[in-house]
């Protein structure tokens, strides 16, 4: 299928790598997913394979004369399928991808997915990122932190009435175990509990919190407070207390858990009342695609973003 110019956005996180292919009207033509694209978790070969799986699935049978790619820092394209001469790589870090999902070019991004960080870009181009240090040294308010706290709470649930939580029953239903007793072996003996596996428990904790489970709510709010403390450091460092900047959510936890995001916004607005909270409904790879489109000369509009979101949903439905 020959199309003159297409854009591809790529986002590699601690659990998965996503790629999306769009045309200049914002119509989604392809979507792909691979494993983690982070080298220090997957190794160079594993990260390359993850990106390759995602981008080639998104590309499918499309063979554009020009492919503008944003968010990919290594060339994983097969030249026999797409000549390297047709590729145009566009710089797109996690901060700029996050801002782009809200059609913004400066502001603050609060990312909580498998890992976490808080970053900002000022109007004068000054940037600062805090955290992103991984589960041992940082990742405050991350999915990993929430998931680990959820596992601990579920294990302690039988100890007494004040520790009772539905997580004791919900977690085994969503992990490759039959009961909470198997969690101990899964973690310590089988050694099959990866960082991504533990972070995946965050979604279960968030669902329990929304259902009113007190322990789950405490875990979510504590995580939101932890990342808000990092946000406070960033605001102080850059002197953003009086700035009218967008505050953009990014990552599965920040974008997917209303309770978490509400708490972050409450804390943020107490520090900097003029911030404008935005929780985009599209994933970060769409932000990368928007940056690629912008590099191609396509103007950012709300209609363009809505077209991408609508056709992405439709495309995924055809693949289910």
C-alpha atoms as one frame of an Amber mdcrd trajectory, in Angstrom:
protein
   0.000   0.000   0.000   1.707   3.178  -1.144   1.161   6.372   0.839   3.438
   9.324   0.356   4.018  10.410   3.966   3.096   8.754   7.249   3.954   9.393
  10.886   4.810   6.864  13.575   4.867   7.492  17.306   6.710   5.135  19.656
   6.745   4.943  23.445   8.819   2.453  25.408   7.959   1.985  29.068   8.880
  -0.296  31.922   6.268  -2.888  30.949   5.545  -2.432  27.253   6.493  -0.622
  24.062   3.743   0.849  21.875   3.848   2.120  18.310   1.119   3.813  16.283
   1.015   4.659  12.565  -1.060   7.637  11.383  -1.560   9.617   8.195  -1.574
  13.402   7.878  -5.298  13.605   8.677  -4.783  11.832  12.006  -6.306   8.548
  10.861  -4.706   5.583  12.617  -3.488   2.974  10.135  -1.630   0.620  12.448
  -0.845  -0.248  16.043   1.769  -2.524  17.597   2.992  -3.567  21.015   6.173
  -5.191  22.299   7.759  -5.829  25.684   9.686  -3.304  27.752  11.924  -1.016
  25.746  14.130  -0.077  28.687  17.642  -1.430  28.228  18.461  -1.795  31.923
  15.507  -4.167  32.367  15.458  -6.024  29.059  19.089  -5.676  27.954  20.081
  -4.208  24.590  18.914  -7.225  22.609  15.613  -7.492  24.474  14.851  -3.775
  24.157  15.664  -3.831  20.442  13.374  -6.820  19.942  10.559  -5.098  21.858
  10.770  -1.973  19.719  11.087  -4.031  16.548   7.970  -6.045  17.349   5.979
  -2.886  18.068   7.035  -0.835  15.036   6.763  -3.646  12.498   3.316  -4.610
  13.788   2.232  -0.982  13.446   3.783  -0.636   9.990   2.119  -3.781   8.660
   2.047  -3.748   4.863   2.326   0.027   4.562   5.330   1.225   2.547   5.347
   5.041   2.609   7.745   7.138   0.571   8.539   8.957   3.821   8.045   7.681
   7.364   8.522  10.249  10.120   9.270   8.433  13.388   9.218  10.051  16.840
  10.111   8.429  20.156  12.468   5.773  18.780  16.135   6.139  19.695  17.400
   3.086  17.784  16.777   2.032  14.188  14.978  -1.306  14.274  13.528  -1.161
  10.778  14.252  -3.925   8.302  15.729  -2.279   5.195  14.415  -5.090   3.009
  10.896  -3.979   4.001  11.433  -0.214   4.208  14.510   1.567   2.774  16.394
   3.517   5.414  16.424   6.472   3.007  12.683   6.886   3.593  13.055   7.295
   7.371  12.982  10.649   9.157  13.680  10.457  12.900  12.194  13.128  15.178
  13.505  13.735  18.744  10.773  13.021  21.295  11.698  12.422  24.923   9.238
  11.289  27.577   8.604  14.860  28.724   7.793  16.182  25.251   5.694  13.094
  24.437   3.674  13.583  27.598   3.081  17.267  26.901   2.115  16.525  23.304
  -0.734  14.230  24.388  -2.356  17.417  25.703  -1.310  19.460  22.633   1.116
  21.384  24.828   4.761  22.296  24.242   5.684  23.432  27.748   4.443  22.659
  31.245   4.709  19.887  33.827   4.330  16.144  33.306   3.581  13.809  36.204
   4.310  10.305  34.964   3.255   7.300  36.991   3.280   4.012  35.142   5.482
   1.045  35.954   8.027   3.632  37.110   7.614   7.334  37.779   9.091  10.787
  37.377   8.071  14.430  37.430   9.421  16.734  34.726   8.885  20.246  33.432
   9.754  22.400  30.466   9.538  26.165  30.875   8.657  28.614  28.132  12.325
  29.615  27.890  13.299  25.991  27.170  14.652  25.173  30.634  13.915  21.559
  31.575  14.193  19.523  34.745  13.373  15.894  35.520  13.231  14.471  39.033
  13.164  10.744  39.859  12.928   8.019  37.224  15.498   6.203  39.374  13.962
   2.738  39.297  12.263   0.729  42.064  15.255   0.496  44.407  16.388   4.121
  44.396  13.236   6.042  43.503  10.041   5.688  41.436   8.021   7.454  44.110
   4.297   7.031  43.522   4.810   4.493  40.735   2.800   1.462  39.720   5.568
  -0.685  41.176   5.280   1.053  44.546   1.501   0.623  44.541   1.690  -2.995
  43.389   4.265  -3.951  46.015   2.247  -2.246  48.755  -0.826  -4.097  47.512
   0.934  -7.461  47.697   2.179  -6.724  51.210  -1.281  -5.648  52.332  -2.875
  -8.772  50.873  -0.349 -11.019  52.616  -1.024  -9.281  55.946  -4.809  -9.240
  55.558  -5.416 -12.399  57.660  -3.366 -11.049  60.575  -6.136  -8.980  62.129
  -9.324  -7.026  61.536  -7.561  -3.695  61.055  -5.606  -5.196  58.154  -8.562
  -6.762  56.332  -8.637  -5.969  52.617 -10.364  -7.411  49.558  -6.943  -7.485
  47.926  -6.465 -10.822  49.676  -9.061 -12.249  47.285  -8.682 -10.030  44.218
  -4.936 -10.407  43.688  -4.831 -14.224  43.300  -7.606 -13.961  40.713  -5.374
 -11.801  38.519  -1.956 -13.432  38.952  -0.610 -16.871  37.945  -1.303 -18.271
  41.430  -4.184 -20.087  43.084  -4.011 -18.419  46.489  -2.108 -15.792  48.434
   0.029 -18.572  49.904   1.399 -19.171  46.417   2.572 -15.543  46.213   5.442
 -16.308  48.579   6.714 -19.083  46.323   6.074 -17.026  43.172   8.255 -14.224
  44.530  11.012 -16.059  46.397  11.278 -19.633  45.103  10.068 -19.463  41.512
  11.544 -15.952  41.098   9.016 -15.235  38.378   7.724 -11.938  39.768   9.207
  -9.301  37.476   9.086  -5.558  38.016   6.298  -5.375  35.443   4.362  -8.187
  37.160   4.453  -6.395  40.496   3.506  -3.082  38.878   0.514  -4.767  37.224
  -0.999  -5.254  40.688  -1.469  -1.460  40.849  -4.533  -1.759  38.628  -6.083
  -4.243  41.066  -5.340  -1.917  43.981  -6.910   1.015  42.115 -10.071  -0.987
  41.408 -10.340  -2.018  45.062  -9.851   1.597  46.122 -12.640   2.771  43.820
 -14.881   0.093  45.366 -14.249   1.582  48.813 -11.599  -0.724  50.279  -9.902
   1.307  53.021  -6.479  -0.324  52.760  -6.400   0.051  48.975  -7.408   3.698
  49.271  -4.578   4.336  51.727  -2.094   2.768  49.297  -3.299   4.908  46.380
  -3.344   8.133  48.389   0.076   7.452  49.930   1.526   6.914  46.455  -0.098
  10.114  45.204   1.362  11.988  48.166   4.816  10.558  47.461   4.874  11.719
  43.846   3.334  15.040  44.923   6.311  15.561  47.227   8.592  15.149  44.213
   6.377  17.590  42.316   6.801  20.081  45.168  10.581  19.812  44.793  10.328
  20.474  41.056   8.053  23.488  41.520  10.469  24.935  44.077  13.550  24.280
  41.919  12.075  26.025  38.875  10.089  28.697  40.709   6.747  27.677  39.215
   4.556  28.666  42.170   2.777  31.420  40.222   2.997  29.966  36.702  -0.041
  29.300  34.540   1.254  25.964  33.223  -0.504  22.758  32.186  -0.086  19.883
  34.634  -0.294  16.774  32.469  -0.882  13.201  33.643   1.060  10.454  31.885
   1.309   6.700  32.406  -1.166   4.024  33.375  -1.567   5.044  37.021  -1.753
   8.821  36.553  -4.076   8.530  33.558  -6.036   5.510  34.723  -6.715   6.073
  38.425  -9.036   8.986  39.204  -8.393   8.855  42.957  -4.633   9.068  42.433
  -4.879  11.987  40.003  -7.400  13.900  42.120  -5.026  13.740  45.087  -2.056
  14.884  42.981  -4.094  17.813  41.643  -5.248  18.768  45.137  -1.658  18.842
  46.366  -0.366  20.589  43.232  -2.936  23.384  43.305  -2.152  24.053  46.955
   1.450  24.711  45.874   0.800  26.450  42.554  -2.846  27.588  42.256  -2.621
  28.629  38.585  -1.648  25.200  37.268  -4.099  23.675  34.768  -4.523  19.922
  35.376  -5.018  17.816  32.235  -5.541  14.049  32.161  -5.234  13.013  28.489
  -7.308  10.114  27.218  -4.623   8.947  24.774  -1.402   7.023  25.534   2.077
   8.599  25.273   2.784   6.998  21.880   0.075   9.298  20.492   2.070  12.228
  21.830   5.046  10.919  19.875   2.912  10.594  16.734   1.762  14.189  17.166
   5.391  15.315  17.383   6.138  13.438  14.155   3.143  15.067  12.468   4.262
  18.483  13.671   7.717  17.890  12.193   5.961  17.083   8.902   4.246  20.473
   9.010   0.837  19.307  10.248  -0.808  21.813  12.601  -1.946  20.586  15.990
  -5.683  21.019  16.498  -8.251  19.521  18.821  -9.933  18.028  15.751  -6.689
  16.244  14.818  -6.361  14.763  18.304 -10.003  13.669  18.295  -9.543  11.988
  14.911  -6.534  10.072  16.222  -8.393   8.977  19.350 -11.515   7.940  17.437
  -9.683   5.970  14.769  -7.319   4.364  17.294 -10.317   2.996  19.178 -11.869
   1.768  15.933  -8.610   0.174  14.778  -8.134  -1.720  18.045 -11.718  -2.978
  17.905 -11.079  -4.524  14.493  -8.128  -6.435  15.968  -9.915  -7.746  19.076
